Short mmCIF file of N, CA and C in Angstrom, two decimals:
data_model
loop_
_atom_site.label_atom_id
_atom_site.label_comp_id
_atom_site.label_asym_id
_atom_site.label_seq_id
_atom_site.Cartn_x
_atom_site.Cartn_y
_atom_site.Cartn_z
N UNK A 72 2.15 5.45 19.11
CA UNK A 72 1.84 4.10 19.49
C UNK A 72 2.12 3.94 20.98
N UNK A 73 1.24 3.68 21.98
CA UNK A 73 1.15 2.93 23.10
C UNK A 73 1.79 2.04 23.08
N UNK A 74 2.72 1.55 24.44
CA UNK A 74 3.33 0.81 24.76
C UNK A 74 2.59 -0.56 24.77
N UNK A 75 1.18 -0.34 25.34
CA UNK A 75 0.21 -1.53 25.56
C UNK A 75 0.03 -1.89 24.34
N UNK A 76 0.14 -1.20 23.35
CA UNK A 76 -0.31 -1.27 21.32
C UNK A 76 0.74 -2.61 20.65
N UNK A 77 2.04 -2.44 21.98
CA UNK A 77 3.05 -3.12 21.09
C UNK A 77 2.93 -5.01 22.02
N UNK A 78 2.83 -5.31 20.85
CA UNK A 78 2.71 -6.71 21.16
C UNK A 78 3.67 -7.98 20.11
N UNK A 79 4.01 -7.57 19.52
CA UNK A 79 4.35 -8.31 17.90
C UNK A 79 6.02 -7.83 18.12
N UNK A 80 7.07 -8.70 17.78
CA UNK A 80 8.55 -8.46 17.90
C UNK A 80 8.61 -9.37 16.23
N UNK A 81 9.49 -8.55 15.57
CA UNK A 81 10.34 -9.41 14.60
C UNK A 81 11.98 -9.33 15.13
N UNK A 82 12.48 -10.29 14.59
CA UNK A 82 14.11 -10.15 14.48
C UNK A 82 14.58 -10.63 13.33
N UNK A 83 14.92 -9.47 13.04
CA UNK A 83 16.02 -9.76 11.78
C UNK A 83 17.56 -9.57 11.90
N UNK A 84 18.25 -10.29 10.98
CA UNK A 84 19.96 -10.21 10.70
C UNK A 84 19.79 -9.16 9.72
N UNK A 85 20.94 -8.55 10.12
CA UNK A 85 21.39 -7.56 8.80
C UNK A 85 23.17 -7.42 9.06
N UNK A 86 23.79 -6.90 7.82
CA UNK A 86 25.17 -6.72 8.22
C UNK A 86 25.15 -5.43 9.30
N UNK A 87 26.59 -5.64 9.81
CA UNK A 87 26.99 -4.77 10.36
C UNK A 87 27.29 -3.22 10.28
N UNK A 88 27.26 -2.87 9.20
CA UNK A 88 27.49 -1.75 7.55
C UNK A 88 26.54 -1.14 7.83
N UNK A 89 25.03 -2.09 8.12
CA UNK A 89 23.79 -1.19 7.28
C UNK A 89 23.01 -1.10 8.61
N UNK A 90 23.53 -1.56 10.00
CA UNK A 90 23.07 -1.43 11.28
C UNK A 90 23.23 -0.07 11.57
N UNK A 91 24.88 0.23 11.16
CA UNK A 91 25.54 1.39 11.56
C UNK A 91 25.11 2.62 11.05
N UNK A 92 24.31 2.52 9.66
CA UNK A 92 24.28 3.16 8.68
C UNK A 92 22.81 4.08 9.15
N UNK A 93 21.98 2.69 9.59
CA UNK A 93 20.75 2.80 10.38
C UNK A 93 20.72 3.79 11.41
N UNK A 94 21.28 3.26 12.27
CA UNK A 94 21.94 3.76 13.59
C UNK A 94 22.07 5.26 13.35
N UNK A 95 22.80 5.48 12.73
CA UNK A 95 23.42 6.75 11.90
C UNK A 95 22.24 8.07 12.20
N UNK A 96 21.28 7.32 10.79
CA UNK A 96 20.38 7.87 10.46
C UNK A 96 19.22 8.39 11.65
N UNK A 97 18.81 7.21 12.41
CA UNK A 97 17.87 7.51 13.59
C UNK A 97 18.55 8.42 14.46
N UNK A 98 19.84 8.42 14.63
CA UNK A 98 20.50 9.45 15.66
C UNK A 98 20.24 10.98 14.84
N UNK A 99 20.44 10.99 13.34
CA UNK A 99 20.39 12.50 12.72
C UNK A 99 18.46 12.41 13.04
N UNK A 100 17.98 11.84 12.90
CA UNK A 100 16.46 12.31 13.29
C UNK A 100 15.91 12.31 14.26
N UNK A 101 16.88 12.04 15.49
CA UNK A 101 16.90 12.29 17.00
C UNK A 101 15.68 10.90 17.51
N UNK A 102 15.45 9.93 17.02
CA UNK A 102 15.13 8.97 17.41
C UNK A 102 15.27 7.38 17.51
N UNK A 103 14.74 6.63 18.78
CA UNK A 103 15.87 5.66 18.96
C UNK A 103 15.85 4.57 17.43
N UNK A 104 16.91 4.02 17.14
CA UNK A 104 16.80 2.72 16.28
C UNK A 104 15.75 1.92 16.39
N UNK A 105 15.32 1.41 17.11
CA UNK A 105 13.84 0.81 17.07
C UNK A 105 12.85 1.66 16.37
N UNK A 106 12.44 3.05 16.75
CA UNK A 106 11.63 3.82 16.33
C UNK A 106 11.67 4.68 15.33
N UNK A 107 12.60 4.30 14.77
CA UNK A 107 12.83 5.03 13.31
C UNK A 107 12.81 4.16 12.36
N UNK A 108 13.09 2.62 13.07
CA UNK A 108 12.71 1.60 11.75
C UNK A 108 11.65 1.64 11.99
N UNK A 109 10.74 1.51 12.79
CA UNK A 109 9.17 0.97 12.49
C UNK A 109 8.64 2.57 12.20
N UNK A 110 8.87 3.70 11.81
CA UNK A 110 8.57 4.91 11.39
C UNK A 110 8.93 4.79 9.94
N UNK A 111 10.13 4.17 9.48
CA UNK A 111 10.82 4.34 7.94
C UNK A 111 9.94 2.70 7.02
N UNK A 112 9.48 1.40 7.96
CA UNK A 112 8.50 0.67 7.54
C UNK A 112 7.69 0.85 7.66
N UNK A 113 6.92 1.61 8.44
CA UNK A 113 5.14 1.87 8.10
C UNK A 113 4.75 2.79 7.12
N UNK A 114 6.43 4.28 6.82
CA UNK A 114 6.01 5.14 5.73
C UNK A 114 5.93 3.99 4.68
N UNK A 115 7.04 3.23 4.74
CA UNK A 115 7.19 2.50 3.09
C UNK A 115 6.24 1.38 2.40
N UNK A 116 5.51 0.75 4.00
CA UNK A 116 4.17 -0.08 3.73
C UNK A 116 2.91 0.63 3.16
N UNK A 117 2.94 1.68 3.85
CA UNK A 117 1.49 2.83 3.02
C UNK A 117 2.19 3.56 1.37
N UNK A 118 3.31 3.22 1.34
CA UNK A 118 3.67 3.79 -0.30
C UNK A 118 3.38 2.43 -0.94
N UNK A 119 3.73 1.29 -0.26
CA UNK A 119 3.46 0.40 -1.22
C UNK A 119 1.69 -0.08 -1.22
N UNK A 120 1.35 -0.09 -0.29
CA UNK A 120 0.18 -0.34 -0.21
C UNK A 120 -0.91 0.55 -1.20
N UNK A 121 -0.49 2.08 -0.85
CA UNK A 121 -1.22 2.91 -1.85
C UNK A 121 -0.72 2.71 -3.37
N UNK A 122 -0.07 2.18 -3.90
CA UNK A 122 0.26 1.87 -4.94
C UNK A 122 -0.51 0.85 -5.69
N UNK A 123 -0.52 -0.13 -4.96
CA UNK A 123 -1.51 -1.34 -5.41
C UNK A 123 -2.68 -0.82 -5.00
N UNK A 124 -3.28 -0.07 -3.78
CA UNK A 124 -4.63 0.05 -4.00
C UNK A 124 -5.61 1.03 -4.79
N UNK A 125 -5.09 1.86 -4.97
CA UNK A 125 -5.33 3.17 -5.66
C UNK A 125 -5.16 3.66 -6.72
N UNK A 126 -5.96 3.89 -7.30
CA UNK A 126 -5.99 4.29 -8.54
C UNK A 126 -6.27 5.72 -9.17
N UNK A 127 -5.39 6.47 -9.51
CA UNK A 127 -5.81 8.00 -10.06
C UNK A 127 -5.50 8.31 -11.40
N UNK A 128 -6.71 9.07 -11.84
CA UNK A 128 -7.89 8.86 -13.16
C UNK A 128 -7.40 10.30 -13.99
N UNK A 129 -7.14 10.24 -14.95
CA UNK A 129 -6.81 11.64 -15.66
C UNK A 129 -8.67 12.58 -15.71
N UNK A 130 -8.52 13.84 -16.19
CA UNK A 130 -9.66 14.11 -15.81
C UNK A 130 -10.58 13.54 -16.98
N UNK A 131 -9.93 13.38 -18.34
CA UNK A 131 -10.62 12.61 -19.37
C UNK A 131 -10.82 11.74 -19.32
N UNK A 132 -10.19 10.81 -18.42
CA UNK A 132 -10.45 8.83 -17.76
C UNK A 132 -11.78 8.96 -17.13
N UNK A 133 -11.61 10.26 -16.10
CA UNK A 133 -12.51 10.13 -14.68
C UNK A 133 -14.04 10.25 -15.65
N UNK A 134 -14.11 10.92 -16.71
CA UNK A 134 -15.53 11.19 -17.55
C UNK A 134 -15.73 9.92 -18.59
N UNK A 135 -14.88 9.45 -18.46
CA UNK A 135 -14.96 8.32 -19.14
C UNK A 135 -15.60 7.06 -18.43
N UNK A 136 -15.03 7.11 -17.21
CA UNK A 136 -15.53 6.10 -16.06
C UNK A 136 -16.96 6.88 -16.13
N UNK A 137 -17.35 8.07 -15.45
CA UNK A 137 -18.86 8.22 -14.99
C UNK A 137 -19.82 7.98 -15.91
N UNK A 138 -19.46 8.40 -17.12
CA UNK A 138 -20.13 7.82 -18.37
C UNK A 138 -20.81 6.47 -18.33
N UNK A 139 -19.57 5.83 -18.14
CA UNK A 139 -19.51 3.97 -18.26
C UNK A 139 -20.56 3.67 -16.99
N UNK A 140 -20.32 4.40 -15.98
CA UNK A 140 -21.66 4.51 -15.19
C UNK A 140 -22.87 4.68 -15.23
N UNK A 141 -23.11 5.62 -16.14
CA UNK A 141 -24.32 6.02 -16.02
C UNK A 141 -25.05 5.62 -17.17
N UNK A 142 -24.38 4.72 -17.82
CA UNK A 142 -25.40 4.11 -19.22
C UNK A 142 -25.82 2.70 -18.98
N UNK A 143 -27.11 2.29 -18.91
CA UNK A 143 -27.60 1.30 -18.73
C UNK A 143 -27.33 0.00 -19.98
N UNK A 144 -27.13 -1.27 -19.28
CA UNK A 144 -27.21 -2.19 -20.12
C UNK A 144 -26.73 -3.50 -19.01
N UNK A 145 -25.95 -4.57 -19.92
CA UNK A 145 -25.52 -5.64 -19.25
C UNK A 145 -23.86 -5.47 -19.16
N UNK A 146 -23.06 -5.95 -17.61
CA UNK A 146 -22.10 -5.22 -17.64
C UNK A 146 -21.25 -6.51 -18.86
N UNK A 147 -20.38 -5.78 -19.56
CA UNK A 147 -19.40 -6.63 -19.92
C UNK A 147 -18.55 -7.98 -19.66
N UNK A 148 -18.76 -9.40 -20.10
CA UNK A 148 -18.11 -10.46 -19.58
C UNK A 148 -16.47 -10.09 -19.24
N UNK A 149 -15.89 -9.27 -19.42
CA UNK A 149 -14.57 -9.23 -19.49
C UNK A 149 -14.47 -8.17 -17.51
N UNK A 150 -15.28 -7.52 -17.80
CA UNK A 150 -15.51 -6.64 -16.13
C UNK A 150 -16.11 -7.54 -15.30
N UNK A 151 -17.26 -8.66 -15.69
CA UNK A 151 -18.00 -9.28 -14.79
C UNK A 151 -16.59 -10.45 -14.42
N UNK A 152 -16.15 -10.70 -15.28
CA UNK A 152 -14.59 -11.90 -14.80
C UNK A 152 -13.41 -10.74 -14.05
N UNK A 153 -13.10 -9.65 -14.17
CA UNK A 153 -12.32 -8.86 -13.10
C UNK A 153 -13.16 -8.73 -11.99
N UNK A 154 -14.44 -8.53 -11.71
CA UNK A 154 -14.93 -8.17 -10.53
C UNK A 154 -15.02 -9.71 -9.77
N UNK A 155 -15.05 -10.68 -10.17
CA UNK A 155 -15.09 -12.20 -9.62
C UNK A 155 -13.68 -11.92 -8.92
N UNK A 156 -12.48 -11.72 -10.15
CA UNK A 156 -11.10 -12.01 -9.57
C UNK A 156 -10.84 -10.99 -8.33
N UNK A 157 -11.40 -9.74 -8.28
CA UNK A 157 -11.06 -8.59 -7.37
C UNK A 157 -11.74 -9.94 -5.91
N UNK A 158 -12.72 -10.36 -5.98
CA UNK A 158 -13.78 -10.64 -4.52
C UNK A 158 -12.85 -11.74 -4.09
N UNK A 159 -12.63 -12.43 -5.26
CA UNK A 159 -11.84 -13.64 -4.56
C UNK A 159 -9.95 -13.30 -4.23
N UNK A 160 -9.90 -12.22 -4.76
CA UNK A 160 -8.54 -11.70 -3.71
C UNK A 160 -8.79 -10.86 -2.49
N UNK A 161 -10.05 -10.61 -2.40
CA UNK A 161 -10.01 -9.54 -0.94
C UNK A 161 -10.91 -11.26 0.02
N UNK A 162 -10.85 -11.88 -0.69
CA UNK A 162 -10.98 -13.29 0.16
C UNK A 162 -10.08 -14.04 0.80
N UNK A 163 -8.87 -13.66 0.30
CA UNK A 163 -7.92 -14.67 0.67
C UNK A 163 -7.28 -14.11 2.10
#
């Protein structure tokens, strides 16, 4: 990350315990406290993030899905009401 990249500051309180503890830690990974928290929150935002977004399919699911693909008809009221709810959360 570019210096010019950084624009955005949070501040948070934390005890004194878990500063040190912090502290600690960024010194055993030879980088400063600033840069080892925003290294130890961006790993833990893409674990959480890939969690909710992603989905992985056993290989008997995954033939199960292409199936469900490839057979013509009308899709199901119960999928046509999840695909409404999916649009109107990538709306908000």
């Amino acid at each position: 990350m570019l210096a010019s990249e950084k624009d955005e500051r949070i501040d948070i309180r934390l005890p004194a315990s878990l500063k040190q503890q912090l502290g600690r830690a960024a010194s055993y990974a030879g980088m400063p406290l600033s840069a080892f928290l925003i290294s130890a929150a961006s790993e833990r935002a893409r674990q959480v993030i890939h969690q909710q977004e992603e989905i992985t399919l056993s290989q008997e699911d995954w033939e199960v899905f292409l199936r469900g693909l490839d057979e013509e008809g009308k899709a199901h009221p119960r999928l046509k009401e999840a695909a409404r709810r999916y649009a109107k959360h990538l709306s908000k």
